[in-house]
mmCIF file of C-alpha atoms and ligand atoms in Angstrom:
data_model
loop_
_atom_site.group_PDB
_atom_site.id
_atom_site.type_symbol
_atom_site.label_atom_id
_atom_site.label_comp_id
_atom_site.label_asym_id
_atom_site.label_seq_id
_atom_site.Cartn_x
_atom_site.Cartn_y
_atom_site.Cartn_z
ATOM 1 C CA MET K 19 121.042 92.523 107.670
ATOM 2 C CA CYS K 20 119.907 91.692 104.053
ATOM 3 C CA ALA K 21 117.171 94.481 102.420
ATOM 4 C CA SER K 22 114.348 92.248 103.152
ATOM 5 C CA GLU K 23 114.934 92.374 106.966
ATOM 6 C CA ILE K 24 115.205 95.897 107.422
ATOM 7 C CA ALA K 25 112.134 96.767 109.786
ATOM 8 C CA ARG K 26 109.725 99.443 108.264
ATOM 9 C CA PRO K 27 107.024 101.046 109.729
ATOM 10 C CA ARG K 28 103.247 100.160 108.878
ATOM 11 C CA HIS K 29 101.971 103.464 110.270
ATOM 12 C CA ILE K 30 103.494 106.744 110.446
ATOM 13 C CA ALA K 31 101.938 109.416 112.446
ATOM 14 C CA ILE K 32 103.499 113.139 111.672
ATOM 15 C CA ILE K 33 103.052 116.716 113.578
ATOM 16 C CA MET K 34 103.612 119.039 110.567
ATOM 17 C CA ASP K 35 105.122 121.811 112.446
ATOM 18 C CA GLY K 36 107.432 124.763 111.425
ATOM 19 C CA ASN K 37 105.162 126.547 108.750
ATOM 20 C CA GLY K 38 105.318 129.905 110.315
ATOM 21 C CA ARG K 39 109.018 129.646 111.094
ATOM 22 C CA TRP K 40 109.744 128.838 107.397
ATOM 23 C CA ALA K 41 108.090 131.823 106.434
ATOM 24 C CA LYS K 42 109.591 134.063 108.739
ATOM 25 C CA GLN K 43 112.835 132.754 107.829
ATOM 26 C CA ARG K 44 112.319 134.418 104.515
ATOM 27 C CA GLY K 45 110.261 137.632 105.752
ATOM 28 C CA ARG K 46 107.150 136.379 104.346
ATOM 29 C CA PRO K 47 103.598 136.069 105.758
ATOM 30 C CA ARG K 48 102.793 133.284 107.555
ATOM 31 C CA ALA K 49 100.397 132.213 105.239
ATOM 32 C CA ALA K 50 103.153 131.444 102.655
ATOM 33 C CA GLY K 51 104.415 129.252 105.062
ATOM 34 C CA HIS K 52 101.135 127.130 105.315
ATOM 35 C CA GLN K 53 100.891 127.205 101.429
ATOM 36 C CA ALA K 54 104.303 125.774 101.650
ATOM 37 C CA GLY K 55 103.476 123.258 103.808
ATOM 38 C CA PHE K 56 100.734 121.994 102.084
ATOM 39 C CA ARG K 57 102.993 121.408 99.242
ATOM 40 C CA THR K 58 105.114 119.148 101.244
ATOM 41 C CA THR K 59 102.117 117.341 102.634
ATOM 42 C CA ARG K 60 101.006 116.592 98.894
ATOM 43 C CA ASP K 61 104.716 115.360 98.337
ATOM 44 C CA ILE K 62 105.164 113.186 101.632
ATOM 45 C CA VAL K 63 101.544 111.742 100.876
ATOM 46 C CA GLU K 64 102.656 110.524 97.399
ATOM 47 C CA ALA K 65 106.188 109.165 98.895
ATOM 48 C CA CYS K 66 104.484 107.309 101.459
ATOM 49 C CA GLY K 67 102.189 105.350 98.907
ATOM 50 C CA ARG K 68 105.496 104.593 96.572
ATOM 51 C CA GLN K 69 106.994 103.420 99.655
ATOM 52 C CA GLN K 70 104.068 101.148 100.375
ATOM 53 C CA ILE K 71 103.479 102.672 103.883
ATOM 54 C CA GLU K 72 99.850 101.149 104.882
ATOM 55 C CA ALA K 73 98.919 104.012 106.878
ATOM 56 C CA LEU K 74 99.880 107.764 107.644
ATOM 57 C CA THR K 75 98.351 110.011 110.111
ATOM 58 C CA LEU K 76 98.799 113.773 109.822
ATOM 59 C CA PHE K 77 98.140 116.552 112.627
ATOM 60 C CA ALA K 78 96.904 119.277 110.581
ATOM 61 C CA PHE K 79 94.947 121.408 112.956
ATOM 62 C CA SER K 80 94.743 121.098 116.830
ATOM 63 C CA SER K 81 92.148 121.645 119.136
ATOM 64 C CA GLU K 82 94.260 124.548 120.724
ATOM 65 C CA ASN K 83 94.809 126.035 117.303
ATOM 66 C CA TRP K 84 91.737 127.739 117.427
ATOM 67 C CA LYS K 85 93.519 130.283 119.933
ATOM 68 C CA ARG K 86 95.899 131.632 117.068
ATOM 69 C CA PRO K 87 94.622 135.141 115.519
ATOM 70 C CA GLN K 88 91.390 134.907 113.522
ATOM 71 C CA THR K 89 92.999 136.133 110.416
ATOM 72 C CA GLU K 90 95.214 132.810 110.425
ATOM 73 C CA VAL K 91 92.705 130.337 111.307
ATOM 74 C CA GLY K 92 90.428 131.615 108.829
ATOM 75 C CA LEU K 93 93.228 131.192 106.158
ATOM 76 C CA LEU K 94 94.143 128.026 107.332
ATOM 77 C CA MET K 95 90.281 126.875 106.812
ATOM 78 C CA ASP K 96 90.268 128.313 103.353
ATOM 79 C CA LEU K 97 93.432 126.519 102.414
ATOM 80 C CA PHE K 98 91.831 123.362 103.725
ATOM 81 C CA LEU K 99 88.829 123.702 101.680
ATOM 82 C CA ARG K 100 90.954 124.295 98.596
ATOM 83 C CA ALA K 101 93.230 121.346 99.062
ATOM 84 C CA LEU K 102 90.455 119.416 99.540
ATOM 85 C CA LYS K 103 88.638 120.155 96.244
ATOM 86 C CA SER K 104 91.719 120.125 94.315
ATOM 87 C CA GLU K 105 93.132 116.887 95.736
ATOM 88 C CA VAL K 106 90.401 114.588 95.757
ATOM 89 C CA SER K 107 90.932 113.076 92.107
ATOM 90 C CA LYS K 108 94.374 112.775 92.675
ATOM 91 C CA LEU K 109 93.920 110.785 95.829
ATOM 92 C CA CYS K 110 91.647 108.627 93.663
ATOM 93 C CA GLU K 111 94.315 108.415 91.132
ATOM 94 C CA ASN K 112 96.644 107.261 93.690
ATOM 95 C CA ASN K 113 94.426 104.488 95.404
ATOM 96 C CA VAL K 114 94.698 106.726 98.803
ATOM 97 C CA ARG K 115 91.455 106.215 101.271
ATOM 98 C CA ILE K 116 91.411 109.633 103.300
ATOM 99 C CA ARG K 117 89.515 110.044 106.483
ATOM 100 C CA PHE K 118 89.417 112.850 109.203
ATOM 101 C CA ILE K 119 89.605 112.536 113.063
ATOM 102 C CA GLY K 120 88.652 115.310 115.509
ATOM 103 C CA GLU K 121 85.398 117.169 116.389
ATOM 104 C CA ARG K 122 84.450 118.456 112.871
ATOM 105 C CA SER K 123 81.087 119.702 114.079
ATOM 106 C CA ALA K 124 82.937 123.018 114.623
ATOM 107 C CA PHE K 125 83.923 123.592 111.004
ATOM 108 C CA GLN K 126 81.533 125.618 108.708
ATOM 109 C CA PRO K 127 79.092 123.367 106.921
ATOM 110 C CA LYS K 128 80.674 123.906 103.682
ATOM 111 C CA LEU K 129 84.207 122.313 104.914
ATOM 112 C CA GLN K 130 82.629 119.517 106.755
ATOM 113 C CA SER K 131 80.351 118.578 103.593
ATOM 114 C CA GLU K 132 83.956 118.589 101.674
ATOM 115 C CA MET K 133 85.319 116.147 104.289
ATOM 116 C CA ASN K 134 82.310 113.678 104.159
ATOM 117 C CA THR K 135 82.521 113.834 100.199
ATOM 118 C CA ALA K 136 86.184 113.124 100.209
ATOM 119 C CA GLU K 137 85.795 110.395 102.700
ATOM 120 C CA LYS K 138 82.907 108.743 100.616
ATOM 121 C CA LEU K 139 84.984 109.204 97.202
ATOM 122 C CA THR K 140 88.030 107.236 98.418
ATOM 123 C CA GLN K 141 86.212 105.096 100.672
ATOM 124 C CA ASP K 142 87.047 101.740 98.537
ATOM 125 C CA ASN K 143 90.444 102.668 97.670
ATOM 126 C CA THR K 144 93.038 100.066 98.634
ATOM 127 C CA GLY K 145 96.345 101.820 98.828
ATOM 128 C CA LEU K 146 97.476 104.109 101.618
ATOM 129 C CA LYS K 147 95.078 104.760 104.413
ATOM 130 C CA LEU K 148 95.722 108.388 105.036
ATOM 131 C CA THR K 149 94.063 110.019 108.177
ATOM 132 C CA ILE K 150 93.782 113.898 108.761
ATOM 133 C CA ALA K 151 93.668 114.960 112.241
ATOM 134 C CA VAL K 152 91.699 118.582 112.254
ATOM 135 C CA ASN K 153 90.374 119.963 115.423
ATOM 136 C CA TYR K 154 91.809 116.915 117.174
ATOM 137 C CA GLY K 155 93.190 116.545 120.451
ATOM 138 C CA GLY K 156 94.420 113.349 122.188
ATOM 139 C CA ARG K 157 92.659 114.299 125.680
ATOM 140 C CA TRP K 158 89.410 115.091 123.676
ATOM 141 C CA ASP K 159 89.613 111.382 121.777
ATOM 142 C CA ILE K 160 90.148 109.798 125.442
ATOM 143 C CA VAL K 161 87.544 111.725 127.411
ATOM 144 C CA ASN K 162 85.217 111.068 124.028
ATOM 145 C CA ALA K 163 85.751 107.223 124.584
ATOM 146 C CA ALA K 164 85.297 107.447 128.275
ATOM 147 C CA ARG K 165 82.090 109.467 127.631
ATOM 148 C CA GLN K 166 80.785 106.437 124.932
ATOM 149 C CA LEU K 167 81.888 103.865 127.657
ATOM 150 C CA ALA K 168 79.888 105.529 130.428
ATOM 151 C CA ALA K 169 76.920 105.937 128.430
ATOM 152 C CA GLN K 170 77.012 102.327 127.742
ATOM 153 C CA VAL K 171 77.285 101.694 131.434
ATOM 154 C CA HIS K 172 74.351 104.117 132.297
ATOM 155 C CA SER K 173 72.175 102.276 129.784
ATOM 156 C CA GLY K 174 72.996 98.829 131.238
ATOM 157 C CA ASP K 175 74.550 97.228 128.339
ATOM 158 C CA LEU K 176 78.196 97.235 129.979
ATOM 159 C CA GLU K 177 79.327 96.376 133.256
ATOM 160 C CA PRO K 178 82.471 98.601 134.489
ATOM 161 C CA ASP K 179 84.469 95.561 134.944
ATOM 162 C CA ALA K 180 84.263 94.611 131.368
ATOM 163 C CA ILE K 181 86.070 97.823 130.512
ATOM 164 C CA ASP K 182 89.743 97.000 129.634
ATOM 165 C CA ILE K 183 92.468 98.551 127.427
ATOM 166 C CA ASP K 184 91.397 96.577 124.209
ATOM 167 C CA LEU K 185 87.711 97.500 125.041
ATOM 168 C CA PHE K 186 88.626 101.049 125.377
ATOM 169 C CA SER K 187 91.238 101.194 122.250
ATOM 170 C CA GLN K 188 87.796 100.196 119.958
ATOM 171 C CA HIS K 189 86.418 103.662 121.271
ATOM 172 C CA VAL K 190 89.182 106.141 120.466
ATOM 173 C CA SER K 191 89.735 107.489 116.892
ATOM 174 C CA LEU K 192 91.903 105.162 114.675
ATOM 175 C CA ALA K 193 90.516 101.948 116.236
ATOM 176 C CA ASP K 194 90.584 100.380 112.944
ATOM 177 C CA LEU K 195 94.231 100.717 112.410
ATOM 178 C CA ILE K 196 97.602 99.409 114.234
ATOM 179 C CA GLU K 197 98.861 101.611 116.434
ATOM 180 C CA PRO K 198 101.513 104.007 114.902
ATOM 181 C CA ASP K 199 104.868 102.606 114.891
ATOM 182 C CA LEU K 200 106.863 105.478 113.929
ATOM 183 C CA PHE K 201 106.089 109.293 115.101
ATOM 184 C CA ILE K 202 108.005 112.182 113.383
ATOM 185 C CA ARG K 203 107.721 115.810 114.272
ATOM 186 C CA THR K 204 109.325 118.504 112.272
ATOM 187 C CA GLY K 205 110.158 122.129 113.241
ATOM 188 C CA GLY K 206 112.371 121.137 116.225
ATOM 189 C CA GLU K 207 110.224 121.065 119.149
ATOM 190 C CA LYS K 208 110.335 117.762 121.329
ATOM 191 C CA ARG K 209 106.658 117.633 122.692
ATOM 192 C CA ILE K 210 103.411 115.933 121.826
ATOM 193 C CA SER K 211 101.358 118.864 121.703
ATOM 194 C CA ASN K 212 98.291 116.807 122.824
ATOM 195 C CA TYR K 213 98.676 114.378 119.202
ATOM 196 C CA LEU K 214 97.386 110.792 119.716
ATOM 197 C CA LEU K 215 98.118 110.575 123.549
ATOM 198 C CA TRP K 216 96.473 107.017 123.712
ATOM 199 C CA HIS K 217 98.329 105.499 120.486
ATOM 200 C CA LEU K 218 101.721 106.734 121.221
ATOM 201 C CA ALA K 219 102.176 104.563 124.215
ATOM 202 C CA TYR K 220 105.021 102.399 122.456
ATOM 203 C CA THR K 221 105.616 104.433 118.977
ATOM 204 C CA GLU K 222 109.108 105.185 118.067
ATOM 205 C CA LEU K 223 109.678 108.901 118.618
ATOM 206 C CA TYR K 224 111.777 111.129 115.771
ATOM 207 C CA PHE K 225 112.239 114.404 115.949
ATOM 208 C CA THR K 226 113.735 116.683 113.302
ATOM 209 C CA ASP K 227 114.778 120.437 113.377
ATOM 210 C CA VAL K 228 113.847 120.340 109.713
ATOM 211 C CA LEU K 229 110.764 122.826 109.096
ATOM 212 C CA TRP K 230 107.882 120.985 107.558
ATOM 213 C CA PRO K 231 107.884 123.147 104.202
ATOM 214 C CA ASP K 232 111.689 121.854 103.916
ATOM 215 C CA PHE K 233 110.737 118.169 104.617
ATOM 216 C CA THR K 234 111.461 115.970 101.740
ATOM 217 C CA GLU K 235 111.456 112.249 100.887
ATOM 218 C CA VAL K 236 115.050 112.458 101.807
ATOM 219 C CA GLU K 237 114.031 113.596 105.197
ATOM 220 C CA LEU K 238 111.401 110.604 105.454
ATOM 221 C CA THR K 239 113.959 108.201 104.481
ATOM 222 C CA SER K 240 116.258 109.622 107.338
ATOM 223 C CA ALA K 241 113.419 108.813 109.946
ATOM 224 C CA LEU K 242 112.964 105.312 108.329
ATOM 225 C CA ALA K 243 116.360 104.519 108.685
ATOM 226 C CA PHE K 244 116.118 105.728 112.618
ATOM 227 C CA TYR K 245 113.120 103.381 112.692
ATOM 228 C CA ALA K 246 115.087 100.730 111.277
ATOM 229 C CA GLY K 247 117.593 101.009 113.954
ATOM 230 C CA ARG K 248 115.502 100.685 116.903
ATOM 231 C CA GLN K 249 114.796 97.364 118.874
ATOM 232 C CA ARG K 250 111.145 97.513 120.104
ATOM 233 C CA ARG K 251 110.909 95.713 123.294
ATOM 234 C CA PHE K 252 107.543 96.749 124.354
ATOM 235 C CA GLY K 253 108.885 95.675 128.002
ATOM 236 C CA GLN K 254 110.540 92.798 127.436
ATOM 237 C CA THR K 255 114.125 92.075 127.718
ATOM 238 C CA GLY K 256 116.695 92.760 124.576
ATOM 239 C CA GLU K 257 117.649 89.083 124.878
ATOM 240 C CA GLN K 258 114.049 88.030 124.536
ATOM 241 C CA VAL K 259 113.256 89.917 121.776
ATOM 242 C CA THR K 260 116.123 88.690 119.721
ATOM 243 C CA GLY K 261 115.474 85.220 121.012
ATOM 244 C CA THR K 262 119.199 84.761 122.411
ATOM 245 C CA ASN K 263 120.166 83.551 125.572
ATOM 246 C CA ALA K 264 120.515 85.940 128.546
HETATM 247 C C1 IPE Y 302 102.310 124.030 111.811
HETATM 248 O O1 IPE Y 302 103.287 125.119 111.642
HETATM 249 C C2 IPE Y 302 100.850 124.351 111.423
HETATM 250 C C3 IPE Y 302 99.885 124.300 112.012
HETATM 251 C C4 IPE Y 302 99.737 124.154 113.127
HETATM 252 C C5 IPE Y 302 98.574 124.377 111.435
HETATM 253 P P1 IPE Y 302 103.272 126.256 112.526
HETATM 254 O O2 IPE Y 302 101.992 127.125 111.864
HETATM 255 O O3 IPE Y 302 102.627 125.853 113.936
HETATM 256 O O4 IPE Y 302 104.618 126.882 112.475
HETATM 257 P P2 IPE Y 302 105.297 127.509 113.402
HETATM 258 O O5 IPE Y 302 105.810 126.649 114.572
HETATM 259 O O6 IPE Y 302 104.746 128.627 114.154
HETATM 260 O O7 IPE Y 302 106.534 127.760 113.024
HETATM 261 C C1 IPE Y 303 100.915 121.135 116.511
HETATM 262 O O1 IPE Y 303 101.644 122.327 116.279
HETATM 263 C C2 IPE Y 303 99.920 120.963 115.752
HETATM 264 C C3 IPE Y 303 99.817 121.001 114.202
HETATM 265 C C4 IPE Y 303 101.051 120.811 113.957
HETATM 266 C C5 IPE Y 303 98.648 120.859 113.412
HETATM 267 P P1 IPE Y 303 101.783 123.494 117.214
HETATM 268 O O2 IPE Y 303 102.627 124.492 116.986
HETATM 269 O O3 IPE Y 303 100.319 123.988 117.459
HETATM 270 O O4 IPE Y 303 102.220 123.093 118.512
HETATM 271 P P2 IPE Y 303 102.840 123.796 119.919
HETATM 272 O O5 IPE Y 303 101.884 124.903 120.089
HETATM 273 O O6 IPE Y 303 104.167 124.434 119.431
HETATM 274 O O7 IPE Y 303 102.946 122.794 121.142
HETATM 275 MG MG1 MG Y 304 103.965 125.344 115.463
#
């Protein structure tokens, strides 16, 4: 196979897991793990830009992460706020468009306003489409879409029979992006943890034991190589996909 034929994902979705264990291994507080994880996030966003990936969606804070000790939640919010302030100009330099998915009304007004500002400042950038999932849950996303469609039915603007997969897809988050081709979870757990439940139906799943702060462009390249070796069949036979006779 020549280089130009190697399949590359257009959209990558990542669960950035393992910050706490990375810190624990070093006898350091969990905050140090989150700080190190933030540096990795910055590096991987740049690497995806360099590798001409179209879209990158990162799970930064789940709707269940509020259950963590208040101090950890507080420091994650502080880190998030500082990161937003310090990184926006770099995102612009790198032509990255940033957006957020999740229920943002739960955040402090200061944080919400930084999120809105970052989205506005980068909205015309034409490079990497970066989405950060914060206070996000896959079940919340599906329920939210169902609620929007139910309201349209209630007001008489929509017939129940008109609800199909395509219409539903238009009401979940990331509706204007292609579905993720490649999912990566660092940190060794083999679960989805309420991430993009609707969107991952046919995504290739890659799990690595590497903890997020240790994840580098080399690890990303391994994930891309894994993806290149997959045959995506979407329910068809392998022969149908390759165009060879059965
Ligand atoms: C992921 O790392 C970051 C967030 C969930 C915010 P963790 O904090 O979950 O790290 P582990 O899983 O405890 O190692
Ligand atoms: C998933 O990681 C959420 C994020 C990385 C933001 P968790 O660490 O919260 O997942 P569980 O609890 O191990 O399933
Ligand atoms: Mg974790």
